């Protein structure tokens, strides 16, 4: 029996996780190859409300004893005034750090039927299929010193960007390996004209490429240019590898280019246990209304099957079912554009549709 630790989290987290778990059950039913045992725990704001901390020891040990982790989203305005050490996001950062999840894979692929949901022109968007590999356990999100203190009578905030060579080498290897399996191109994104950490980043990525992946074409791009190129000509990219902060920002941008933040899954890898979550947050503005798009969470389950369990066929079944649901005109509000045969539906309706397609096609 394969054990999955499930953290529904806050806001729309529980709503999208519900749909994703039903899809997992359907895959279990139709493929019959593997049984999944799922167990849920609180994380983030929900955990803070119940236990006074964003992640309990019990939650951590459940994750430790599992084969993979599924996470909805954490956070929300209710907890915004809390001290940083108990903020919902702390639970997630701790989880990533504890499990050594240093490589965050964020594919941004445009589904044919959604081309017109992009704010960009059809001819720019058609065929986008890129993968951002974001470093996840280093950089400015973790660097010390950090904090807000009085310096010479002036209130001063400080965060520190730090990268050591091994942290860059290991994430570069993940990107090159993925690049090799795709179209053989990797773009490393940094800010080497201003930041010393970026100078080191560029040097180390270049060395890893020359030494271990001479067959993969490596190019470098400054992050400001990359932000611009992602809207000017997004199809030029295949694999992008970048730091924690730059990756966080660029993937939100890439998600809008492909239609909606509600469509993008992610996998965080590096340790024994992989963590799979959509890239969106808890969307407090639509939480509890049945409006959230569950497809990013459902596609995160597909990534879990692919990367943690080598179930590539089952992962492809889910991806195809999502594509078919979209082709059949099903749209949540975030991807809705009026048109012939297009139906505006809620979270559970689109989840049901994906499940029915899975049952029909197998
Ligand atoms: P967000 O991603 O939650 O929402 C941004 C916008 O996108 C909102 O208008 C929201 O309604 C919409 N949206 C997001 N996901 C959607 C979905 N599945 N379907 C339809 N619409 C969707 O970002 P935010 O508003 O900046 O952050 C809200 C909270 O989430 C904050 O507390 C933030 O810290 C947290 N957050 C958590 C994670 C995580 O858990 N990994 C990631 C990002 C933000």
mmCIF file of C-alpha atoms and ligand atoms in Angstrom:
data_model
loop_
_atom_site.group_PDB
_atom_site.id
_atom_site.type_symbol
_atom_site.label_atom_id
_atom_site.label_comp_id
_atom_site.label_asym_id
_atom_site.label_seq_id
_atom_site.Cartn_x
_atom_site.Cartn_y
_atom_site.Cartn_z
ATOM 1 C CA UNK A 1 0.000 0.000 0.000
ATOM 2 C CA UNK A 2 1.275 3.434 -0.984
ATOM 3 C CA UNK A 3 0.803 6.131 1.652
ATOM 4 C CA UNK A 4 -0.100 9.701 0.705
ATOM 5 C CA UNK A 5 -0.044 12.482 3.271
ATOM 6 C CA UNK A 6 -2.678 15.088 2.409
ATOM 7 C CA UNK A 7 -2.626 18.680 3.649
ATOM 8 C CA UNK A 8 -5.788 20.391 2.373
ATOM 9 C CA UNK A 9 -4.626 23.670 3.985
ATOM 10 C CA UNK A 10 -6.616 26.918 3.890
ATOM 11 C CA UNK A 11 -9.038 28.841 1.688
ATOM 12 C CA UNK A 12 -9.753 26.965 -1.555
ATOM 13 C CA UNK A 13 -7.192 24.282 -0.571
ATOM 14 C CA UNK A 14 -9.769 21.816 0.833
ATOM 15 C CA UNK A 15 -12.101 22.402 -2.142
ATOM 16 C CA UNK A 16 -9.507 21.602 -4.814
ATOM 17 C CA UNK A 17 -7.955 18.750 -2.794
ATOM 18 C CA UNK A 18 -11.373 17.064 -2.553
ATOM 19 C CA UNK A 19 -11.608 16.944 -6.360
ATOM 20 C CA UNK A 20 -8.009 15.806 -6.783
ATOM 21 C CA UNK A 21 -8.446 12.929 -4.323
ATOM 22 C CA UNK A 22 -11.595 11.781 -6.122
ATOM 23 C CA UNK A 23 -9.617 11.766 -9.365
ATOM 24 C CA UNK A 24 -6.893 9.715 -7.638
ATOM 25 C CA UNK A 25 -9.540 7.207 -6.489
ATOM 26 C CA UNK A 26 -10.871 6.964 -10.039
ATOM 27 C CA UNK A 27 -7.380 6.311 -11.404
ATOM 28 C CA UNK A 28 -6.934 3.638 -8.735
ATOM 29 C CA UNK A 29 -10.200 2.073 -9.848
ATOM 30 C CA UNK A 30 -9.522 2.141 -13.589
ATOM 31 C CA UNK A 31 -5.856 1.203 -13.576
ATOM 32 C CA UNK A 32 -5.892 -1.319 -10.724
ATOM 33 C CA UNK A 33 -2.086 -1.228 -10.511
ATOM 34 C CA UNK A 34 -1.574 0.404 -7.122
ATOM 35 C CA UNK A 35 -3.624 1.111 -3.976
ATOM 36 C CA UNK A 36 -3.286 4.463 -2.251
ATOM 37 C CA UNK A 37 -3.904 5.039 1.431
ATOM 38 C CA UNK A 38 -4.508 8.735 2.121
ATOM 39 C CA UNK A 39 -4.400 10.445 5.496
ATOM 40 C CA UNK A 40 -5.205 14.116 6.119
ATOM 41 C CA UNK A 41 -3.659 16.583 8.558
ATOM 42 C CA UNK A 42 -4.033 20.296 9.198
ATOM 43 C CA UNK A 43 -1.386 22.679 7.876
ATOM 44 C CA UNK A 44 -1.041 26.463 7.766
ATOM 45 C CA UNK A 45 -3.757 28.721 9.175
ATOM 46 C CA UNK A 46 -6.053 25.781 9.919
ATOM 47 C CA UNK A 47 -3.312 24.217 12.048
ATOM 48 C CA UNK A 48 -2.585 27.529 13.768
ATOM 49 C CA UNK A 49 -6.268 27.905 14.693
ATOM 50 C CA UNK A 50 -6.447 24.374 16.100
ATOM 51 C CA UNK A 51 -2.983 23.994 17.667
ATOM 52 C CA UNK A 52 -1.286 27.436 17.765
ATOM 53 C CA UNK A 53 1.412 26.404 15.257
ATOM 54 C CA UNK A 54 1.349 26.197 11.440
ATOM 55 C CA UNK A 55 2.650 22.612 11.488
ATOM 56 C CA UNK A 56 2.489 20.166 14.391
ATOM 57 C CA UNK A 57 4.984 17.386 15.141
ATOM 58 C CA UNK A 58 2.179 14.938 14.350
ATOM 59 C CA UNK A 59 1.715 16.470 10.882
ATOM 60 C CA UNK A 60 5.445 16.329 10.266
ATOM 61 C CA UNK A 61 5.694 12.697 11.330
ATOM 62 C CA UNK A 62 2.737 11.770 9.111
ATOM 63 C CA UNK A 63 4.560 13.393 6.186
ATOM 64 C CA UNK A 64 7.769 11.558 7.141
ATOM 65 C CA UNK A 65 6.070 8.184 7.098
ATOM 66 C CA UNK A 66 4.427 8.780 3.707
ATOM 67 C CA UNK A 67 5.538 8.074 0.144
ATOM 68 C CA UNK A 68 4.364 11.445 -1.195
ATOM 69 C CA UNK A 69 2.682 14.635 0.029
ATOM 70 C CA UNK A 70 -0.266 16.433 -1.559
ATOM 71 C CA UNK A 71 -0.909 20.013 -0.494
ATOM 72 C CA UNK A 72 -3.758 22.415 -1.339
ATOM 73 C CA UNK A 73 -2.626 25.901 -0.313
ATOM 74 C CA UNK A 74 -1.993 27.795 2.905
ATOM 75 C CA UNK A 75 -2.469 31.349 4.141
ATOM 76 C CA UNK A 76 -5.037 34.098 4.071
ATOM 77 C CA UNK A 77 -5.777 37.580 5.466
ATOM 78 C CA UNK A 78 -7.033 36.084 8.744
ATOM 79 C CA UNK A 79 -3.448 35.205 9.687
ATOM 80 C CA UNK A 80 -1.598 38.128 8.057
ATOM 81 C CA UNK A 81 -0.969 39.941 11.329
ATOM 82 C CA UNK A 82 0.663 36.964 13.080
ATOM 83 C CA UNK A 83 4.405 36.981 13.784
ATOM 84 C CA UNK A 84 6.402 35.391 10.945
ATOM 85 C CA UNK A 85 7.365 32.298 12.954
ATOM 86 C CA UNK A 86 3.733 31.149 13.204
ATOM 87 C CA UNK A 87 2.407 32.437 9.886
ATOM 88 C CA UNK A 88 0.764 29.714 7.712
ATOM 89 C CA UNK A 89 3.498 30.041 5.046
ATOM 90 C CA UNK A 90 6.090 29.110 7.692
ATOM 91 C CA UNK A 91 4.584 25.609 7.829
ATOM 92 C CA UNK A 92 5.115 25.191 4.120
ATOM 93 C CA UNK A 93 8.650 26.608 4.147
ATOM 94 C CA UNK A 94 9.539 24.247 7.014
ATOM 95 C CA UNK A 95 8.111 21.312 5.130
ATOM 96 C CA UNK A 96 10.199 22.127 2.038
ATOM 97 C CA UNK A 97 13.317 22.599 4.133
ATOM 98 C CA UNK A 98 12.820 19.503 6.319
ATOM 99 C CA UNK A 99 12.348 17.245 3.318
ATOM 100 C CA UNK A 100 15.206 18.790 1.324
ATOM 101 C CA UNK A 101 12.848 19.673 -1.531
ATOM 102 C CA UNK A 102 15.340 21.838 -3.355
ATOM 103 C CA UNK A 103 13.952 21.536 -6.888
ATOM 104 C CA UNK A 104 10.514 22.883 -7.692
ATOM 105 C CA UNK A 105 9.262 21.867 -11.131
ATOM 106 C CA UNK A 106 6.607 24.123 -12.584
ATOM 107 C CA UNK A 107 5.433 23.211 -16.063
ATOM 108 C CA UNK A 108 3.565 25.908 -17.999
ATOM 109 C CA UNK A 109 1.806 24.360 -20.923
ATOM 110 C CA UNK A 110 -1.029 25.839 -22.905
ATOM 111 C CA UNK A 111 -4.006 23.578 -23.556
ATOM 112 C CA UNK A 112 -5.340 24.099 -27.088
ATOM 113 C CA UNK A 113 -8.900 24.962 -26.006
ATOM 114 C CA UNK A 114 -7.548 27.598 -23.590
ATOM 115 C CA UNK A 115 -5.480 29.570 -26.070
ATOM 116 C CA UNK A 116 -8.092 32.342 -26.049
ATOM 117 C CA UNK A 117 -8.092 32.511 -22.214
ATOM 118 C CA UNK A 118 -4.592 33.968 -22.364
ATOM 119 C CA UNK A 119 -4.320 37.748 -22.267
ATOM 120 C CA UNK A 120 -1.758 37.416 -25.084
ATOM 121 C CA UNK A 121 -2.539 37.034 -28.778
ATOM 122 C CA UNK A 122 -3.248 33.513 -30.047
ATOM 123 C CA UNK A 123 -0.159 33.450 -32.320
ATOM 124 C CA UNK A 124 2.130 34.113 -29.338
ATOM 125 C CA UNK A 125 0.516 31.532 -27.083
ATOM 126 C CA UNK A 126 -0.198 28.489 -29.250
ATOM 127 C CA UNK A 127 2.207 25.660 -28.471
ATOM 128 C CA UNK A 128 3.773 27.054 -25.277
ATOM 129 C CA UNK A 129 5.293 24.159 -23.332
ATOM 130 C CA UNK A 130 7.946 25.283 -20.890
ATOM 131 C CA UNK A 131 9.203 24.052 -17.553
ATOM 132 C CA UNK A 132 10.556 26.282 -14.815
ATOM 133 C CA UNK A 133 12.926 24.624 -12.335
ATOM 134 C CA UNK A 134 12.931 26.878 -9.299
ATOM 135 C CA UNK A 135 15.490 26.463 -6.500
ATOM 136 C CA UNK A 136 13.332 26.036 -3.418
ATOM 137 C CA UNK A 137 15.284 25.730 -0.188
ATOM 138 C CA UNK A 138 17.858 28.514 -0.432
ATOM 139 C CA UNK A 139 18.235 32.115 -1.477
ATOM 140 C CA UNK A 140 16.571 35.117 0.084
ATOM 141 C CA UNK A 141 13.647 33.138 1.567
ATOM 142 C CA UNK A 142 15.987 31.438 4.017
ATOM 143 C CA UNK A 143 19.177 33.570 4.184
ATOM 144 C CA UNK A 144 20.393 35.088 7.450
ATOM 145 C CA UNK A 145 20.460 37.747 8.760
ATOM 146 C CA UNK A 146 16.829 38.623 8.367
ATOM 147 C CA UNK A 147 14.313 40.705 10.267
ATOM 148 C CA UNK A 148 13.197 44.237 11.059
ATOM 149 C CA UNK A 149 15.150 46.144 13.694
ATOM 150 C CA UNK A 150 16.168 49.638 14.711
ATOM 151 C CA UNK A 151 19.531 50.668 13.275
ATOM 152 C CA UNK A 152 20.781 54.102 14.384
ATOM 153 C CA UNK A 153 17.214 55.003 15.359
ATOM 154 C CA UNK A 154 15.781 54.012 11.950
ATOM 155 C CA UNK A 155 13.420 51.048 11.533
ATOM 156 C CA UNK A 156 15.210 48.839 8.995
ATOM 157 C CA UNK A 157 14.171 45.609 7.255
ATOM 158 C CA UNK A 158 16.738 43.085 6.063
ATOM 159 C CA UNK A 159 16.760 39.835 4.074
ATOM 160 C CA UNK A 160 19.795 38.087 2.679
ATOM 161 C CA UNK A 161 20.301 36.272 -0.613
ATOM 162 C CA UNK A 162 22.781 33.414 -0.059
ATOM 163 C CA UNK A 163 23.728 30.555 -2.397
ATOM 164 C CA UNK A 164 26.506 28.042 -1.837
ATOM 165 C CA UNK A 165 28.035 26.150 -4.775
ATOM 166 C CA UNK A 166 26.482 22.732 -3.917
ATOM 167 C CA UNK A 167 22.982 24.264 -3.773
ATOM 168 C CA UNK A 168 23.434 25.631 -7.295
ATOM 169 C CA UNK A 169 25.067 22.476 -8.653
ATOM 170 C CA UNK A 170 22.270 20.143 -7.564
ATOM 171 C CA UNK A 171 19.411 22.243 -8.952
ATOM 172 C CA UNK A 172 21.364 22.839 -12.181
ATOM 173 C CA UNK A 173 21.727 19.048 -12.596
ATOM 174 C CA UNK A 174 17.964 18.567 -12.235
ATOM 175 C CA UNK A 175 17.369 21.222 -14.911
ATOM 176 C CA UNK A 176 19.950 19.781 -17.315
ATOM 177 C CA UNK A 177 18.596 16.249 -16.901
ATOM 178 C CA UNK A 178 15.069 17.443 -17.668
ATOM 179 C CA UNK A 179 16.376 19.565 -20.555
ATOM 180 C CA UNK A 180 18.100 16.517 -21.996
ATOM 181 C CA UNK A 181 14.795 14.571 -21.965
ATOM 182 C CA UNK A 182 12.920 17.464 -23.588
ATOM 183 C CA UNK A 183 14.339 19.593 -26.416
ATOM 184 C CA UNK A 184 17.918 19.852 -25.142
ATOM 185 C CA UNK A 185 17.789 23.543 -24.187
ATOM 186 C CA UNK A 186 18.181 25.202 -20.773
ATOM 187 C CA UNK A 187 17.981 28.918 -19.983
ATOM 188 C CA UNK A 188 19.508 29.950 -16.656
ATOM 189 C CA UNK A 189 17.980 33.149 -15.264
ATOM 190 C CA UNK A 190 19.829 35.430 -12.843
ATOM 191 C CA UNK A 191 20.728 39.047 -12.147
ATOM 192 C CA UNK A 192 24.477 38.713 -12.687
ATOM 193 C CA UNK A 193 24.883 42.375 -13.666
ATOM 194 C CA UNK A 194 24.042 43.455 -10.096
ATOM 195 C CA UNK A 195 24.136 40.556 -7.598
ATOM 196 C CA UNK A 196 27.248 38.636 -6.547
ATOM 197 C CA UNK A 197 25.136 35.550 -5.763
ATOM 198 C CA UNK A 198 24.033 35.645 -9.400
ATOM 199 C CA UNK A 199 27.639 35.872 -10.623
ATOM 200 C CA UNK A 200 28.352 32.655 -8.714
ATOM 201 C CA UNK A 201 25.052 31.117 -9.930
ATOM 202 C CA UNK A 202 25.999 31.778 -13.580
ATOM 203 C CA UNK A 203 29.543 30.441 -13.132
ATOM 204 C CA UNK A 204 28.436 27.220 -11.423
ATOM 205 C CA UNK A 205 25.572 26.501 -13.854
ATOM 206 C CA UNK A 206 27.990 27.010 -16.764
ATOM 207 C CA UNK A 207 30.550 24.636 -15.214
ATOM 208 C CA UNK A 208 27.978 21.895 -14.522
ATOM 209 C CA UNK A 209 26.706 22.224 -18.095
ATOM 210 C CA UNK A 210 30.157 22.073 -19.720
ATOM 211 C CA UNK A 211 31.378 19.230 -17.519
ATOM 212 C CA UNK A 212 28.332 16.948 -17.272
ATOM 213 C CA UNK A 213 25.845 17.982 -19.973
ATOM 214 C CA UNK A 214 27.798 19.092 -23.049
ATOM 215 C CA UNK A 215 24.895 17.876 -25.239
ATOM 216 C CA UNK A 216 22.455 20.399 -23.674
ATOM 217 C CA UNK A 217 22.475 23.969 -25.053
ATOM 218 C CA UNK A 218 22.747 26.434 -22.161
ATOM 219 C CA UNK A 219 21.954 30.134 -22.417
ATOM 220 C CA UNK A 220 21.817 32.823 -19.727
ATOM 221 C CA UNK A 221 19.278 35.588 -19.335
ATOM 222 C CA UNK A 222 18.856 38.428 -16.866
ATOM 223 C CA UNK A 223 15.646 38.141 -14.882
ATOM 224 C CA UNK A 224 14.229 41.492 -16.010
ATOM 225 C CA UNK A 225 14.745 40.521 -19.643
ATOM 226 C CA UNK A 226 13.217 37.084 -18.960
ATOM 227 C CA UNK A 227 10.096 38.709 -17.462
ATOM 228 C CA UNK A 228 9.776 40.717 -20.674
ATOM 229 C CA UNK A 229 10.567 37.788 -23.021
ATOM 230 C CA UNK A 230 7.911 35.624 -21.336
ATOM 231 C CA UNK A 231 5.224 37.960 -22.671
ATOM 232 C CA UNK A 232 7.024 38.978 -25.897
ATOM 233 C CA UNK A 233 7.857 35.504 -27.190
ATOM 234 C CA UNK A 234 7.194 32.737 -24.639
ATOM 235 C CA UNK A 235 7.700 29.875 -27.096
ATOM 236 C CA UNK A 236 11.461 30.504 -27.178
ATOM 237 C CA UNK A 237 11.772 28.799 -23.759
ATOM 238 C CA UNK A 238 11.992 25.131 -22.903
ATOM 239 C CA UNK A 239 13.597 24.577 -19.458
ATOM 240 C CA UNK A 240 14.255 27.650 -17.301
ATOM 241 C CA UNK A 241 16.358 27.227 -14.153
ATOM 242 C CA UNK A 242 16.441 29.998 -11.590
ATOM 243 C CA UNK A 243 16.614 31.028 -7.937
ATOM 244 C CA UNK A 244 13.888 30.788 -5.328
ATOM 245 C CA UNK A 245 12.680 34.399 -5.551
ATOM 246 C CA UNK A 246 12.979 34.834 -9.322
ATOM 247 C CA UNK A 247 11.273 31.462 -9.897
ATOM 248 C CA UNK A 248 8.392 32.405 -7.637
ATOM 249 C CA UNK A 249 7.680 35.556 -9.627
ATOM 250 C CA UNK A 250 8.370 34.231 -13.141
ATOM 251 C CA UNK A 251 6.074 31.214 -12.698
ATOM 252 C CA UNK A 252 3.093 33.404 -11.749
ATOM 253 C CA UNK A 253 3.771 35.353 -14.923
ATOM 254 C CA UNK A 254 4.123 32.170 -16.982
ATOM 255 C CA UNK A 255 0.831 30.903 -15.543
ATOM 256 C CA UNK A 256 -1.111 33.926 -16.781
ATOM 257 C CA UNK A 257 0.483 33.587 -20.204
ATOM 258 C CA UNK A 258 -0.961 30.071 -20.392
ATOM 259 C CA UNK A 259 -4.426 31.138 -19.224
ATOM 260 C CA UNK A 260 -4.793 31.030 -15.456
ATOM 261 C CA UNK A 261 -2.955 30.430 -12.246
ATOM 262 C CA UNK A 262 -5.661 27.821 -11.578
ATOM 263 C CA UNK A 263 -4.151 25.556 -14.263
ATOM 264 C CA UNK A 264 -0.540 25.164 -13.085
ATOM 265 C CA UNK A 265 0.658 22.204 -10.985
ATOM 266 C CA UNK A 266 4.048 21.763 -9.363
ATOM 267 C CA UNK A 267 6.329 19.086 -7.982
ATOM 268 C CA UNK A 268 8.942 19.703 -5.300
ATOM 269 C CA UNK A 269 11.674 17.087 -5.391
ATOM 270 C CA UNK A 270 15.080 16.398 -3.941
ATOM 271 C CA UNK A 271 14.517 14.245 -0.871
ATOM 272 C CA UNK A 272 12.936 10.864 -0.244
ATOM 273 C CA UNK A 273 9.387 12.237 -0.310
ATOM 274 C CA UNK A 274 8.070 14.489 -3.106
ATOM 275 C CA UNK A 275 5.546 17.252 -2.462
ATOM 276 C CA UNK A 276 2.907 18.117 -5.036
ATOM 277 C CA UNK A 277 0.827 21.278 -4.992
ATOM 278 C CA UNK A 278 -0.750 23.776 -7.360
ATOM 279 C CA UNK A 279 1.230 26.992 -7.765
ATOM 280 C CA UNK A 280 -1.708 29.152 -6.713
ATOM 281 C CA UNK A 281 -2.426 30.288 -3.177
ATOM 282 C CA UNK A 282 -5.518 29.923 -0.999
ATOM 283 C CA UNK A 283 -7.535 32.455 -3.066
ATOM 284 C CA UNK A 284 -9.426 33.876 -0.067
ATOM 285 C CA UNK A 285 -11.570 36.018 -2.404
ATOM 286 C CA UNK A 286 -13.342 32.935 -3.814
ATOM 287 C CA UNK A 287 -12.900 30.431 -0.939
ATOM 288 C CA UNK A 288 -15.982 28.481 0.143
ATOM 289 C CA UNK A 289 -17.992 29.455 -2.952
ATOM 290 C CA UNK A 290 -17.377 26.382 -5.109
ATOM 291 C CA UNK A 291 -15.779 28.583 -7.794
ATOM 292 C CA UNK A 292 -12.124 27.487 -7.605
ATOM 293 C CA UNK A 293 -10.499 25.779 -10.556
ATOM 294 C CA UNK A 294 -9.318 22.356 -9.280
ATOM 295 C CA UNK A 295 -7.360 21.478 -12.447
ATOM 296 C CA UNK A 296 -3.947 22.638 -11.122
ATOM 297 C CA UNK A 297 -4.462 20.381 -8.083
ATOM 298 C CA UNK A 298 -5.652 17.502 -10.272
ATOM 299 C CA UNK A 299 -2.616 17.966 -12.541
ATOM 300 C CA UNK A 300 -0.436 17.948 -9.399
ATOM 301 C CA UNK A 301 -1.743 14.424 -8.740
ATOM 302 C CA UNK A 302 -0.643 13.532 -12.284
ATOM 303 C CA UNK A 303 2.830 14.890 -11.498
ATOM 304 C CA UNK A 304 2.886 12.801 -8.313
ATOM 305 C CA UNK A 305 2.059 9.622 -10.243
ATOM 306 C CA UNK A 306 4.739 10.504 -12.765
ATOM 307 C CA UNK A 307 7.635 11.572 -10.541
ATOM 308 C CA UNK A 308 7.075 9.638 -7.288
ATOM 309 C CA UNK A 309 5.603 6.398 -8.611
ATOM 310 C CA UNK A 310 6.731 6.167 -12.217
ATOM 311 C CA UNK A 311 3.077 5.754 -13.266
ATOM 312 C CA UNK A 312 3.531 7.633 -16.533
ATOM 313 C CA UNK A 313 0.541 6.043 -18.267
ATOM 314 C CA UNK A 314 -1.845 6.920 -15.448
ATOM 315 C CA UNK A 315 -0.430 10.470 -15.315
ATOM 316 C CA UNK A 316 -1.053 10.821 -19.047
ATOM 317 C CA UNK A 317 -4.637 9.572 -18.562
ATOM 318 C CA UNK A 318 -5.282 12.437 -16.128
ATOM 319 C CA UNK A 319 -3.654 15.025 -18.398
ATOM 320 C CA UNK A 320 -5.693 13.814 -21.360
ATOM 321 C CA UNK A 321 -8.909 13.842 -19.319
ATOM 322 C CA UNK A 322 -8.224 17.466 -18.297
ATOM 323 C CA UNK A 323 -7.601 18.365 -21.956
ATOM 324 C CA UNK A 324 -10.840 16.634 -22.983
ATOM 325 C CA UNK A 325 -12.897 18.390 -20.264
ATOM 326 C CA UNK A 326 -11.607 21.707 -21.619
ATOM 327 C CA UNK A 327 -12.246 20.634 -25.216
ATOM 328 C CA UNK A 328 -15.822 19.781 -24.194
ATOM 329 C CA UNK A 329 -16.263 23.406 -23.119
ATOM 330 C CA UNK A 330 -16.077 23.065 -19.310
ATOM 331 C CA UNK A 331 -14.652 26.236 -17.723
ATOM 332 C CA UNK A 332 -14.389 27.583 -14.200
ATOM 333 C CA UNK A 333 -14.673 31.382 -13.906
ATOM 334 C CA UNK A 334 -10.924 32.035 -14.084
ATOM 335 C CA UNK A 335 -10.657 30.469 -17.573
ATOM 336 C CA UNK A 336 -14.108 31.368 -18.852
ATOM 337 C CA UNK A 337 -14.574 33.309 -22.102
ATOM 338 C CA UNK A 338 -17.998 33.393 -23.709
ATOM 339 C CA UNK A 339 -18.224 31.274 -26.830
ATOM 340 C CA UNK A 340 -20.209 28.550 -28.588
ATOM 341 C CA UNK A 341 -20.371 25.338 -26.553
ATOM 342 C CA UNK A 342 -18.579 26.919 -23.568
ATOM 343 C CA UNK A 343 -20.136 26.252 -20.131
ATOM 344 C CA UNK A 344 -19.290 28.110 -16.963
ATOM 345 C CA UNK A 345 -19.110 25.514 -14.176
ATOM 346 C CA UNK A 346 -18.052 25.203 -10.551
ATOM 347 C CA UNK A 347 -15.286 23.272 -8.798
ATOM 348 C CA UNK A 348 -17.119 19.973 -8.346
ATOM 349 C CA UNK A 349 -18.727 20.020 -11.785
ATOM 350 C CA UNK A 350 -15.406 20.209 -13.624
ATOM 351 C CA UNK A 351 -13.929 17.617 -11.226
ATOM 352 C CA UNK A 352 -16.867 15.279 -12.003
ATOM 353 C CA UNK A 353 -16.339 15.815 -15.703
ATOM 354 C CA UNK A 354 -12.660 14.788 -15.464
ATOM 355 C CA UNK A 355 -13.659 11.657 -13.533
ATOM 356 C CA UNK A 356 -16.366 10.701 -16.042
ATOM 357 C CA UNK A 357 -13.901 11.075 -18.913
ATOM 358 C CA UNK A 358 -11.416 8.848 -17.076
ATOM 359 C CA UNK A 359 -14.082 6.185 -16.597
ATOM 360 C CA UNK A 360 -15.222 6.447 -20.233
ATOM 361 C CA UNK A 361 -11.773 6.310 -21.817
ATOM 362 C CA UNK A 362 -10.442 3.302 -19.947
HETATM 363 P P1 LIG B 1 -3.681 33.430 -4.913
HETATM 364 O O1 LIG B 1 -2.979 32.538 -5.865
HETATM 365 O O2 LIG B 1 -4.337 32.791 -3.760
HETATM 366 O O3 LIG B 1 -4.810 34.255 -5.720
HETATM 367 C C1 LIG B 1 -4.503 35.182 -6.751
HETATM 368 C C2 LIG B 1 -5.738 35.359 -7.650
HETATM 369 O O4 LIG B 1 -5.920 34.175 -8.442
HETATM 370 C C3 LIG B 1 -7.031 35.538 -6.873
HETATM 371 O O5 LIG B 1 -7.875 36.437 -7.566
HETATM 372 C C4 LIG B 1 -7.653 34.157 -6.854
HETATM 373 O O6 LIG B 1 -9.053 34.162 -6.777
HETATM 374 C C5 LIG B 1 -7.182 33.593 -8.193
HETATM 375 N N1 LIG B 1 -6.986 32.138 -8.096
HETATM 376 C C6 LIG B 1 -5.973 31.495 -7.485
HETATM 377 N N2 LIG B 1 -6.141 30.171 -7.580
HETATM 378 C C7 LIG B 1 -7.276 29.972 -8.268
HETATM 379 C C8 LIG B 1 -7.997 28.822 -8.664
HETATM 380 N N3 LIG B 1 -7.568 27.568 -8.398
HETATM 381 N N4 LIG B 1 -9.165 28.993 -9.336
HETATM 382 C C9 LIG B 1 -9.602 30.216 -9.644
HETATM 383 N N5 LIG B 1 -8.972 31.357 -9.285
HETATM 384 C C10 LIG B 1 -7.823 31.227 -8.595
HETATM 385 O O7 LIG B 1 -2.645 34.528 -4.448
HETATM 386 P P2 LIG B 1 -2.783 35.667 -3.321
HETATM 387 O O8 LIG B 1 -4.161 36.239 -3.353
HETATM 388 O O9 LIG B 1 -1.630 36.543 -3.530
HETATM 389 O O10 LIG B 1 -2.551 34.913 -1.963
HETATM 390 C C11 LIG B 1 -3.604 34.475 -1.095
HETATM 391 C C12 LIG B 1 -2.988 33.728 0.066
HETATM 392 O O11 LIG B 1 -2.366 32.521 -0.411
HETATM 393 C C13 LIG B 1 -1.887 34.505 0.790
HETATM 394 O O12 LIG B 1 -2.032 34.284 2.172
HETATM 395 C C14 LIG B 1 -0.593 33.895 0.285
HETATM 396 O O13 LIG B 1 0.449 33.972 1.225
HETATM 397 C C15 LIG B 1 -1.022 32.453 0.085
HETATM 398 N N6 LIG B 1 -0.222 31.720 -0.890
HETATM 399 C C16 LIG B 1 0.032 30.413 -0.606
HETATM 400 C C17 LIG B 1 0.723 29.634 -1.494
HETATM 401 C C18 LIG B 1 0.933 28.185 -1.175
HETATM 402 O O14 LIG B 1 0.284 27.650 -0.296
HETATM 403 N N7 LIG B 1 1.818 27.484 -1.874
HETATM 404 C C19 LIG B 1 1.164 30.182 -2.717
HETATM 405 C C20 LIG B 1 0.855 31.508 -2.998
HETATM 406 C C21 LIG B 1 0.159 32.276 -2.080
#
